Coordinates of C-alpha atoms and ligand atoms in Angstrom, one line a residue:
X1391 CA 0.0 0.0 0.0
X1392 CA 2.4 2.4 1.1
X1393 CA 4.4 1.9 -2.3
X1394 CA 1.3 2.7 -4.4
X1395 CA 0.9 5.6 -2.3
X1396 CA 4.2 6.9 -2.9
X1397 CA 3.9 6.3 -6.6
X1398 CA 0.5 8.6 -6.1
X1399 CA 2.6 11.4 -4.7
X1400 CA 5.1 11.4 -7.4
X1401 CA 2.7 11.3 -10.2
X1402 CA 1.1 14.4 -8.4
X1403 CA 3.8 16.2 -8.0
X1404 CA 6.5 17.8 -10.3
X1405 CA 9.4 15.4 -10.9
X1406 CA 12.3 15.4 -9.0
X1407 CA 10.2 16.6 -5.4
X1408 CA 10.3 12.8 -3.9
X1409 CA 13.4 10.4 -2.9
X1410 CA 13.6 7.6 -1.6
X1411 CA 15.7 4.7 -1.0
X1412 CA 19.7 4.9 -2.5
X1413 CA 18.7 8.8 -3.3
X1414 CA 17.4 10.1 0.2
X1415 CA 20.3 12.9 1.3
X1416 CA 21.6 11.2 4.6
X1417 CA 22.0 15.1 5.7
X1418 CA 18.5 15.5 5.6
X1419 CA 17.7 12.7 7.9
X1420 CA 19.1 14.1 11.6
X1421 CA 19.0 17.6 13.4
X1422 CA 21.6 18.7 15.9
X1423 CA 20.5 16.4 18.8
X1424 CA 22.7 14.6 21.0
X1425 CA 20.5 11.7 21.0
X1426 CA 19.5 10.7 17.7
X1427 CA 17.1 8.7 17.1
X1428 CA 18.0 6.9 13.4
X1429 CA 15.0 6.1 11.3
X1430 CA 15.0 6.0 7.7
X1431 CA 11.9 7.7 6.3
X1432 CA 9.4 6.3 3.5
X1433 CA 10.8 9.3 1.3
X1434 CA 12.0 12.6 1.9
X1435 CA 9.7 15.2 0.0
X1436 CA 11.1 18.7 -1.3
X1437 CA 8.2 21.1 -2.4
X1438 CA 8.5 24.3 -4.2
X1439 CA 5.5 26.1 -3.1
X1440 CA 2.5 26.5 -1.0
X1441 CA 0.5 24.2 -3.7
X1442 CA 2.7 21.5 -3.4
X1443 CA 2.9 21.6 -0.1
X1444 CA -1.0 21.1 0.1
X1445 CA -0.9 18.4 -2.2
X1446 CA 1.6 16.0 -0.4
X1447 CA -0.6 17.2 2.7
X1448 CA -4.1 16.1 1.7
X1449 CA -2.0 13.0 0.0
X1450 CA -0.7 12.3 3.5
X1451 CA -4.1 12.4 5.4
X1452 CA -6.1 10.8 2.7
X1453 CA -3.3 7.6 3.7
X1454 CA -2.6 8.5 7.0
X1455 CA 0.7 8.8 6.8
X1456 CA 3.2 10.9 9.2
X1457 CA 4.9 14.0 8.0
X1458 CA 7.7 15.6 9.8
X1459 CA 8.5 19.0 8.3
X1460 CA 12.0 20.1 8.1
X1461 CA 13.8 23.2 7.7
X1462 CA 17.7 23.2 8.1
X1463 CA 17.8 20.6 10.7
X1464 CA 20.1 22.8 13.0
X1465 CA 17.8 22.4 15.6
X1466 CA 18.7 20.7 19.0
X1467 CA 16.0 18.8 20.2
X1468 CA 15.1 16.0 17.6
X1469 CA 12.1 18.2 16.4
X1470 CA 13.0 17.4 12.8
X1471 CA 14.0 13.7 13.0
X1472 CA 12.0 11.0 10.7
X1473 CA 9.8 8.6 11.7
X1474 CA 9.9 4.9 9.9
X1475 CA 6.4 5.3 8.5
X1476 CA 6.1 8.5 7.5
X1477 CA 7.8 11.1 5.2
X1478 CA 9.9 13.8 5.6
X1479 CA 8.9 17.1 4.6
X1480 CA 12.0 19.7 3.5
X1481 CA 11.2 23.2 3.3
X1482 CA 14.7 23.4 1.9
X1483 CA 13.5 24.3 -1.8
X1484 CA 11.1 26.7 -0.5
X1485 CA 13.9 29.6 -0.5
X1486 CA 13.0 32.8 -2.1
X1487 CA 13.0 36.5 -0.3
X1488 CA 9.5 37.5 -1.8
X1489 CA 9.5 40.8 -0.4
X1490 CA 11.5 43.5 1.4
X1491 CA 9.4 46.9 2.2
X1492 CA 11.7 49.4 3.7
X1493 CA 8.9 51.9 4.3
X1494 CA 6.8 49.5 6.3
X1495 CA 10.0 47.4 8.0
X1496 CA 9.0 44.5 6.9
X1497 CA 10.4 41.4 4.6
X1498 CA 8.1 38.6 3.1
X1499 CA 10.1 35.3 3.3
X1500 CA 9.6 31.7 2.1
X1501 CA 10.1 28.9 4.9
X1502 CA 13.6 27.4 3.8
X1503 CA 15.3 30.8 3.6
X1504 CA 18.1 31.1 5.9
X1505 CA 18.8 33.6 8.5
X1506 CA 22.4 34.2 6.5
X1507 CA 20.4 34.4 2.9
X1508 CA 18.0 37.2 4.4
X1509 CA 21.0 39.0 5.8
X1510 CA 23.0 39.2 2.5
X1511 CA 18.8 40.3 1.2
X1512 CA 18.8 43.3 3.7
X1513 CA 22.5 44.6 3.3
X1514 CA 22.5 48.4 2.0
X1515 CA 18.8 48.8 3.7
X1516 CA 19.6 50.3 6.6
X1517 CA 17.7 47.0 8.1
X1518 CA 18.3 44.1 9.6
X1519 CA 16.7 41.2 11.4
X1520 CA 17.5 41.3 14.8
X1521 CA 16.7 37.5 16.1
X1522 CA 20.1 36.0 16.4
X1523 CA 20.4 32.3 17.1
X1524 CA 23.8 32.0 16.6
X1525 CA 23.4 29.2 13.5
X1526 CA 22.9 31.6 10.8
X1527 CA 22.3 28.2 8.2
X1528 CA 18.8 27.7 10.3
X1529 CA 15.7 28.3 7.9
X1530 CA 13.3 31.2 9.2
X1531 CA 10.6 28.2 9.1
X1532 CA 12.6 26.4 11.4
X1533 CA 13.1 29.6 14.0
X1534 CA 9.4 30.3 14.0
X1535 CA 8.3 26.3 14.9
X1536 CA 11.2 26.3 17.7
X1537 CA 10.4 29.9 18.5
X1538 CA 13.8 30.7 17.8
X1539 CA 15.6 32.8 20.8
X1540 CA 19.7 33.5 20.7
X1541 CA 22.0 36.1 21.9
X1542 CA 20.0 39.5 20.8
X1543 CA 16.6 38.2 23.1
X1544 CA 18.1 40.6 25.8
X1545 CA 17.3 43.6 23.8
X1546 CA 15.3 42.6 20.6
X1547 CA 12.8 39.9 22.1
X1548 CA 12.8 36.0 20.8
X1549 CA 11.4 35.6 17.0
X1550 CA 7.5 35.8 18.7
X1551 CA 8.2 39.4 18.7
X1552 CA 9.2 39.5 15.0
X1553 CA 7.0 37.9 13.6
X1554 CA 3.6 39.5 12.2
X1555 CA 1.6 37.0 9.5
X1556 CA 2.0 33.4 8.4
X1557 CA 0.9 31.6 6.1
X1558 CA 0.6 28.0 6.6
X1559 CA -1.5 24.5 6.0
X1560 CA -3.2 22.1 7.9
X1561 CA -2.7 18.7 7.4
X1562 CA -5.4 17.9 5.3
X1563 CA -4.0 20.3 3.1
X1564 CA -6.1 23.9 3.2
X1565 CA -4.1 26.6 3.2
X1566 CA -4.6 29.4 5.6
X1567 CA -3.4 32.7 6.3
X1568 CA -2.5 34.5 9.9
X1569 CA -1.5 38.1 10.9
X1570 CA -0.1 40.2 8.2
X1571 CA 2.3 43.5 7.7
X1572 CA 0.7 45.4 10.4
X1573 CA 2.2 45.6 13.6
X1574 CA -0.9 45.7 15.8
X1575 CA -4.6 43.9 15.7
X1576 CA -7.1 43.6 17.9
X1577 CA -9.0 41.0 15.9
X1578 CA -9.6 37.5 17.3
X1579 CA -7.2 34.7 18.9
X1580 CA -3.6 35.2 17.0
X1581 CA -2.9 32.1 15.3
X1582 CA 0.0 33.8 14.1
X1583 CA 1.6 33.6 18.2
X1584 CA -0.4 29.8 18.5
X1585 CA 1.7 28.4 15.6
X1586 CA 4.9 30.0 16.6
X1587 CA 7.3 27.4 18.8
X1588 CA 4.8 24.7 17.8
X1589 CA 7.7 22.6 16.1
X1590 CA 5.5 21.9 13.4
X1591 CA 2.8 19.6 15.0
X1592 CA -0.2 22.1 14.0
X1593 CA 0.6 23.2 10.8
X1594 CA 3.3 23.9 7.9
X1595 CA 4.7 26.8 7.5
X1596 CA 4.8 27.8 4.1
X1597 CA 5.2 32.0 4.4
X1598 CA 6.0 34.3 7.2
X1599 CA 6.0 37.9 7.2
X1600 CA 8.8 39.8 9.2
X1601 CA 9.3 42.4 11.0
X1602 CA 12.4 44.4 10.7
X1603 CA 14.5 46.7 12.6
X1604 CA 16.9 49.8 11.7
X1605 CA 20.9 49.0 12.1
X1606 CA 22.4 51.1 15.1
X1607 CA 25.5 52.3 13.0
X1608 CA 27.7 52.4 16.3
X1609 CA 28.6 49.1 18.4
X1610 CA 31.0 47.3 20.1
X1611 CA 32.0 44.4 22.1
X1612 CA 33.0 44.9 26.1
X1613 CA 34.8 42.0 27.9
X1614 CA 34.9 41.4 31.7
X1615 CA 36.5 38.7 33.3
X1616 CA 35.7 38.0 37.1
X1617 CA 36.9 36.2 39.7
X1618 CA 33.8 34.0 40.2
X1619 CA 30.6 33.4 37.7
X1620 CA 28.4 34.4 40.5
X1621 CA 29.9 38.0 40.6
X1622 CA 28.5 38.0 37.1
X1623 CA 24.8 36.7 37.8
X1624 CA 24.8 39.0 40.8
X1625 CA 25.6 42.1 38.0
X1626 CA 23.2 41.4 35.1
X1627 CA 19.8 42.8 36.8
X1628 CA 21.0 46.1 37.2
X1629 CA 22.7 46.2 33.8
X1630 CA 19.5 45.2 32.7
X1631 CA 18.0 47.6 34.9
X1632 CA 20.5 50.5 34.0
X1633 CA 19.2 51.5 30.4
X1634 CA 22.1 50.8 28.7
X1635 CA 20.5 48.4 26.8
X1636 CA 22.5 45.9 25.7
X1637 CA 21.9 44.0 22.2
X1638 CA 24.0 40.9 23.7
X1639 CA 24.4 39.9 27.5
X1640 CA 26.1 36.6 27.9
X1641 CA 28.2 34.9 30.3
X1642 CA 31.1 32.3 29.5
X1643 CA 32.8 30.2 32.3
X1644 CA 36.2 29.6 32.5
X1645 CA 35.8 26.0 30.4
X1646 CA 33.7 27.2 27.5
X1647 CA 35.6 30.0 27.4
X1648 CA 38.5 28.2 27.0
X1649 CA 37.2 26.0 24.9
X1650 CA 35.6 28.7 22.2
X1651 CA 38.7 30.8 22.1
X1652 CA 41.1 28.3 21.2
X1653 CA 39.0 26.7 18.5
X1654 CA 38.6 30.2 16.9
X1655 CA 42.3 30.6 17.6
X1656 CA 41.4 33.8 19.1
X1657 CA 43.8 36.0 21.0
X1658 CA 41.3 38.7 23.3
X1659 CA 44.6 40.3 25.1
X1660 CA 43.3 39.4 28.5
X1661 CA 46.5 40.1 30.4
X1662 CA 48.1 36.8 32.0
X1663 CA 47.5 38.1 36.0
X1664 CA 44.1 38.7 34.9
X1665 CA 43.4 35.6 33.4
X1666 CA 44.9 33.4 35.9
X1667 CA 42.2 34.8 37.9
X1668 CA 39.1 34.5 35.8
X1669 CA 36.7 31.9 36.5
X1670 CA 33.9 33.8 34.2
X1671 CA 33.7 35.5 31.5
X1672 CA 31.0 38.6 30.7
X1673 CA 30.3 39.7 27.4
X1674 CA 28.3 43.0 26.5
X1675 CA 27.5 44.4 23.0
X1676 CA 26.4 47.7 23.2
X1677 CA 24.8 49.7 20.0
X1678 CA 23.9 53.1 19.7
X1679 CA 23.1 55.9 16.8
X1680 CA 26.5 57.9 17.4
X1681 CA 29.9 57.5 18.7
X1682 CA 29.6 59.9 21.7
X1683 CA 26.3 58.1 22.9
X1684 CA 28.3 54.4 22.9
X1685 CA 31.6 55.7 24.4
X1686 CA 29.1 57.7 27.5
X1687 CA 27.4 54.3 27.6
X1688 CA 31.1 52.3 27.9
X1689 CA 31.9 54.1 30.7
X1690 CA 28.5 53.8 32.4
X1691 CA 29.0 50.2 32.2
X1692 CA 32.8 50.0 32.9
X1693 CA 31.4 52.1 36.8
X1694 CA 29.2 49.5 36.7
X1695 CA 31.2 46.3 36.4
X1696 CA 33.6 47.6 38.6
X1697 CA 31.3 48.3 41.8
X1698 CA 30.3 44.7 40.9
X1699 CA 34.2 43.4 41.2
X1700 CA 35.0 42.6 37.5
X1701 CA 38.6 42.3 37.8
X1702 CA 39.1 44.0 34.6
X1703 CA 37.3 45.7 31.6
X1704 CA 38.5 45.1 28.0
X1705 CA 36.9 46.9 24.7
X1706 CA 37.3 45.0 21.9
X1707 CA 38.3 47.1 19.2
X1708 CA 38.3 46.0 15.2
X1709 CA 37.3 42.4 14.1
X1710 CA 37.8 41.3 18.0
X1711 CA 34.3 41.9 19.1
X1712 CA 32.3 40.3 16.3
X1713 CA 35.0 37.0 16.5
X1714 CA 34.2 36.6 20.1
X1715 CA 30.8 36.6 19.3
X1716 CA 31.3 33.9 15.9
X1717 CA 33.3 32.0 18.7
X1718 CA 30.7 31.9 21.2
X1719 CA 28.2 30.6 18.9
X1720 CA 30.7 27.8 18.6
X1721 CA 30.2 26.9 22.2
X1722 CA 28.1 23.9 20.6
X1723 CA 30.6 22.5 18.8
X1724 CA 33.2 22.5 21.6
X1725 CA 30.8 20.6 24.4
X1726 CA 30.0 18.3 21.9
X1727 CA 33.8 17.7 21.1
X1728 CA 34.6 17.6 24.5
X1729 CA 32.0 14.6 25.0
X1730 CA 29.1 16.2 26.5
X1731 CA 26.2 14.0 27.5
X1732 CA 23.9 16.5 26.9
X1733 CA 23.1 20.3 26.5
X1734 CA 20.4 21.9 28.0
X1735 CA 18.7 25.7 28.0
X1736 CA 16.9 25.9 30.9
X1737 CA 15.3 29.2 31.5
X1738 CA 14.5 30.8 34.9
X1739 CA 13.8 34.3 36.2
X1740 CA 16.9 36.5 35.6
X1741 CA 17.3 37.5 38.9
X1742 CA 17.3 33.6 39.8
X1743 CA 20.1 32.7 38.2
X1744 CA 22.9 33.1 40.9
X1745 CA 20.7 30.8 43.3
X1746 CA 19.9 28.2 40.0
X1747 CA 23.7 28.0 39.0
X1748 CA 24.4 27.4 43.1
X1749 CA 22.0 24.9 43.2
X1750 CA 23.2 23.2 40.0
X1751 CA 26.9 23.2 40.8
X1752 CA 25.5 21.1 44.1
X1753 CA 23.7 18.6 41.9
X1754 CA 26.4 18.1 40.0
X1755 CA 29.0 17.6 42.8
X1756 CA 26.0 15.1 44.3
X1757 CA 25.6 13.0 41.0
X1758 CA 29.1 12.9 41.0
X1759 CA 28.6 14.4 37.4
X1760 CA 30.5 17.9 35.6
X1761 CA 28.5 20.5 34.4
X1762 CA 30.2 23.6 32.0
X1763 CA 28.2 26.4 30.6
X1764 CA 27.7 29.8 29.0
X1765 CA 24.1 31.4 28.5
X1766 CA 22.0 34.1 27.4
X1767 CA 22.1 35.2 30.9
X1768 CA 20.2 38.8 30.5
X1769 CA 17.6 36.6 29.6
X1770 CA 17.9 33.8 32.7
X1771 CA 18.4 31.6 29.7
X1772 CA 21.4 28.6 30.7
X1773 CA 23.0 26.7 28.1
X1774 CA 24.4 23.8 30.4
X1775 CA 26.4 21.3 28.9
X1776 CA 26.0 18.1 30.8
X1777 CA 28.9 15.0 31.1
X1778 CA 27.7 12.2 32.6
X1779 CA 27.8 8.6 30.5
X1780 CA 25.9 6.6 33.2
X1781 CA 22.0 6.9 31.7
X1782 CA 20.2 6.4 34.8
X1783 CA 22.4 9.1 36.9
X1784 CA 22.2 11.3 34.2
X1785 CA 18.8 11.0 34.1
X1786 CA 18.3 11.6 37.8
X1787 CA 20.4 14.8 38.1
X1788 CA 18.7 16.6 34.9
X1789 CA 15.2 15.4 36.5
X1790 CA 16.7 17.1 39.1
X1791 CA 17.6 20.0 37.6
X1792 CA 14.3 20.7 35.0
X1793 CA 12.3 20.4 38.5
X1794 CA 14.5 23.2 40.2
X1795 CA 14.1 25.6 36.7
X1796 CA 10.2 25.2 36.6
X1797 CA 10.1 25.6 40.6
X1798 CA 11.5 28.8 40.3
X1799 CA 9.0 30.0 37.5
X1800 CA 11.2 29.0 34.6
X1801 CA 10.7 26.4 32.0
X1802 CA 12.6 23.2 30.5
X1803 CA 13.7 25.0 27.0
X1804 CA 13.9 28.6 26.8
X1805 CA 14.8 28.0 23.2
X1806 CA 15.8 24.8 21.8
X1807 CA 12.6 23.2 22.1
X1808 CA 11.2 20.1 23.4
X1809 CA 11.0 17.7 20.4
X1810 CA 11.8 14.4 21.8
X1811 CA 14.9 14.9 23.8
X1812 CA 12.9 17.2 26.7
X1813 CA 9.2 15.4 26.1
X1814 CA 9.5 13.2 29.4
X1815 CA 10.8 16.1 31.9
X1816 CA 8.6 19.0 30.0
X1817 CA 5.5 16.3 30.2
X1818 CA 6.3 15.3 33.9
X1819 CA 6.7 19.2 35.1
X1820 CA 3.8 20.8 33.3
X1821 CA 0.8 21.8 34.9
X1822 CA -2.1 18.7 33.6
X1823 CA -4.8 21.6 32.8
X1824 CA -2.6 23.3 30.6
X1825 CA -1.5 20.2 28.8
X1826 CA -5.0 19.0 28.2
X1827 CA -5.6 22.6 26.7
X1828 CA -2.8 22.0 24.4
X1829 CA -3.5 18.6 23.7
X1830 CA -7.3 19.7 22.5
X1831 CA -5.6 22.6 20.4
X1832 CA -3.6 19.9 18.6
X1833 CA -6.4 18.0 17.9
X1834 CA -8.3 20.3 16.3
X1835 CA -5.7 20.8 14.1
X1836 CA -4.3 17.3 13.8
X1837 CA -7.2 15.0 14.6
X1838 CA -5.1 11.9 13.4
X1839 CA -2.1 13.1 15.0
X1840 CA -0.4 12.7 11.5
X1841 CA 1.9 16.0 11.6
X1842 CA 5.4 15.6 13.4
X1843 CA 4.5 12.4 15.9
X1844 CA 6.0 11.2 18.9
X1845 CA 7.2 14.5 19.9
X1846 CA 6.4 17.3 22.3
X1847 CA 2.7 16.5 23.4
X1848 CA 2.4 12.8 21.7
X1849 CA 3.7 10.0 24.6
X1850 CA 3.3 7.2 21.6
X1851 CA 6.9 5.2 21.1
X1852 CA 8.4 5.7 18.5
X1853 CA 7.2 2.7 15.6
Ligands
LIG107 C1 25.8 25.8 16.8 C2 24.3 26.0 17.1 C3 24.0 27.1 17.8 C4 22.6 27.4 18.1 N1 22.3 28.5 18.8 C5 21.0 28.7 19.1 C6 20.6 29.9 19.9 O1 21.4 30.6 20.4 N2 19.3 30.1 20.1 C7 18.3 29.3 19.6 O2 17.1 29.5 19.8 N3 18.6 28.2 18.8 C8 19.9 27.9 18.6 N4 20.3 26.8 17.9 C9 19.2 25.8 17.4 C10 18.7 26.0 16.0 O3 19.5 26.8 15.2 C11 17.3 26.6 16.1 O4 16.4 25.7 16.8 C12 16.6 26.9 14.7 O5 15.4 27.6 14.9 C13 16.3 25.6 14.0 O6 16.0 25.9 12.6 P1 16.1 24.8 11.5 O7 15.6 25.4 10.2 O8 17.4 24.1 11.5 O9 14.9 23.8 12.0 P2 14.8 22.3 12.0 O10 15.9 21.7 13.0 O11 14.8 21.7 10.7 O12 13.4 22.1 12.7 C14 13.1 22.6 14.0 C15 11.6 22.3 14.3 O13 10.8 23.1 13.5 C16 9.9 22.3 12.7 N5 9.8 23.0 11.4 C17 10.9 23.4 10.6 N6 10.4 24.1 9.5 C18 9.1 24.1 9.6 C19 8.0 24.6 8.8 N7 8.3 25.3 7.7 N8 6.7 24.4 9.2 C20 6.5 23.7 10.3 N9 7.4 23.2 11.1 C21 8.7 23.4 10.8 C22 10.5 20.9 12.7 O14 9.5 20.0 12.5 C23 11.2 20.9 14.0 O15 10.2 20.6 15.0 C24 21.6 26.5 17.6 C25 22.0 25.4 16.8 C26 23.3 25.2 16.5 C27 23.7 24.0 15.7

């Protein structure tokens, strides 16, 4: 059956837009995620527009047959991983900058167009799009299903706040349209907000409408090593609080730091007394119209760091600033060369995190495990890279963990996701009401729970 209806597909769509078998692109068949789970897919399907996306969905529900969309697969969580008996949907093909309206700030983008191809599409505009995840090859399709987050959240928002229409389609196949290029409406339940961070188990995206932001001509990159990471917790609510605004507000420990600058084979110029002493790193990009504004607002900060014991302040001048930040986006690469079990963004209140990261360091030392990090930490948002090999105490200290996050008022994934790789702690620590509203959402959407199974709210093993 399933052959016939695979030959169905491909007589109703344009040639080339199905592989399977010998032909399926191995690449397209995994995301980021630590913990792959390796299933080959009846066929990988590449559409070119919103009509063939309809199609191959009305062809899927009239079969009943499991589609998991896919943008770039850079995601972390095993959102985009195949399942044995259905296809794989790639928004790949689906790459095109429709529109960019400089009057109205706002672009008109296919799925499958990456952040980097919309950023070479707004150079000379004066524009930019200020959601930042670091991976620059992930598909704006892909940011808008994880609800995309990254190191400019501090001061720009995550991609919910960029986002102004969709267009998508349901699994039966009707297309539908959300939102559009305004940047306010009062006018019934936004499906544009419902369908962003759904990792693609309501609908396919198949056309979102951006918001964009002016370029702040003057910026630069402000290092400050202490002596102890929670110096640097302690000091982020009253940067945040201080006006200074800063477009990036991280934190680097001693390891990732490490770690990141000597795979970038970056030299910073923190002097050798100083950096026998650092345990933490804090990194500030600040951005403002003119030069006089940025240099009053580096030496507000530089008063500021200091009361807070940074034992230093460095400005990175040149290509230094924007290299730290390439390297810091690296920080993925490193844990997972180093061997890390797993790496995980928990989010809590800002002002939480010096009491989180205590309480983490004394999980770790207690499950006899080693826990590095570096975060988005004017947004509470940990990146925690976790090494442990022994499953069952691994499993223990990040139940552990997840519990601590959500007590506090935070939540498993700030960003990544849940996919598969956070269903059981994000399932075990959400409030039952609220999942049994979700759940009901989904099947109004998804009555045969056909679009991206056996992730976030869907329990069912995997076939
Ligand atoms: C080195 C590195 C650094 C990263 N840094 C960050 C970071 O700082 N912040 C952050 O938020 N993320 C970060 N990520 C994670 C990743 O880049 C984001 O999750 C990104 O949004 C995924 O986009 P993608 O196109 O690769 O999506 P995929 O991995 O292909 O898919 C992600 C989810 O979206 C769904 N999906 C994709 N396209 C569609 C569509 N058109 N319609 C419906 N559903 C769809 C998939 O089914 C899946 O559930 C990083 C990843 C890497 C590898």
């Amino acid at each position: 059956v399933t052959t016939d209806a695979l030959a169905e597909l491909e007589l109703d769509l344009p040639t080339g837009r199905v592989a399977s078998g010998d032909v399926v692109n191995p690449d397209d068949l995994h995301d980021e995620s630590l913990h792959p789970t390796v299933q080959t897919p009846l066929a990988v399907v590449y559409p070119q527009n919103t009509e063939e996306v309809a199609r191959t969905l009305a062809w899927a529900t009239r079969h009943g047959i499991p589609v998991v969309p896919r943008g770039s697969g850079t995601g972390m969580s095993g959102g985009a991983t195949p399942v044995a008996t259905g296809i794989v949907l790639s928004l790949a093909r689906m790459n095109t900058v429709l529109d960019i309206n400089t009057r109205d700030h706002v672009a008109v983008v296919q799925p499958g167009v990456t952040l980097r191809d919309l950023e070479a599409a707004l150079e000379g505009t004066g524009l930019y799009y200020p959601v930042y995840p670091g991976e620059l090859s992930g598909s704006l399709g892909g940011n808008v299903n994880t609800n995309a987050g990254g190191m400019r959240a501090v001061r720009h928002g995550v991609t919910r706040a960029h986002i102004l229409g969709l267009e998508a389609v349901q699994i039966d196949g009707t297309v539908f349209r959300t939102g559009g290029p305004v940047v306010k409406s009062s006018s019934g339940y936004d499906l544009t907000q419902l369908l962003i961070g759904s990792e693609g188990t309501l609908a396919v995206v198949t056309e979102i409408t951006l918001r964009l932001s002016p370029r702040m001509p003057e910026r630069t990159t402000v290092l400050v090593p202490f002596a102890t990471l929670h110096e640097i917790t302690e000091v982020v609510p009253t940067i945040v609080a201080s006006g200074l605004q800063p477009s990036i507000l991280e934190y680097i420990d001693i390891l990732t730091m490490t770690g990141v600058t000597s795979r970038a084979g970056l030299d910073l110029g923190v002097a050798e007394d100083v950096a026998a002493k650092a345990m933490a790193y804090l990194v500030v990009v600040l951005e403002t119209r003119t030069r006089a504004q940025l240099d009053g607002d580096i030496e507000a900060l530089a008063t500021l760091v200091d009361d807070a014991g940074a034992l230093d302040v460095y400005v990175l001048e040149g290509s230094a600033g924007p290299k730290l930040i390439e390297a810091r986006e690296g920080a993925f690469w490193v844990a997972k060369e180093a061997g890390a079990h797993d790496i995980i963004d928990v989010v809590v209140p800002r002002a939480s995190v010096p009491g989180f990261l205590a309480d983490v360091a004394d999980m770790a030392q207690r499950h006899e495990s080693f826990i590095a990090g570096c975060g988005h930490v004017g947004d509470g948002n940990v990146h925690l890279s976790v090494f442990q090999p022994d499953v069952e105490r691994r499993t223990a200290l990040l139940d552990e963990l997840f519990a601590a996050g959500v007590a506090l008022g935070g939540a498993v994934s700030g960003e990544h996701g849940i996919g598969r790789d956070k269903q059981r702690p994000f399932l075990m620590l959400s409030n039952p009401e609220n999942l049994a509203l979700q759940r009901a959402i989904k099947h109004v959407f998804d009555p045969q729970q056909l679009l991206n199974p056996h992730r976030l709210l869907d329990e069912r093993p995997l076939p």
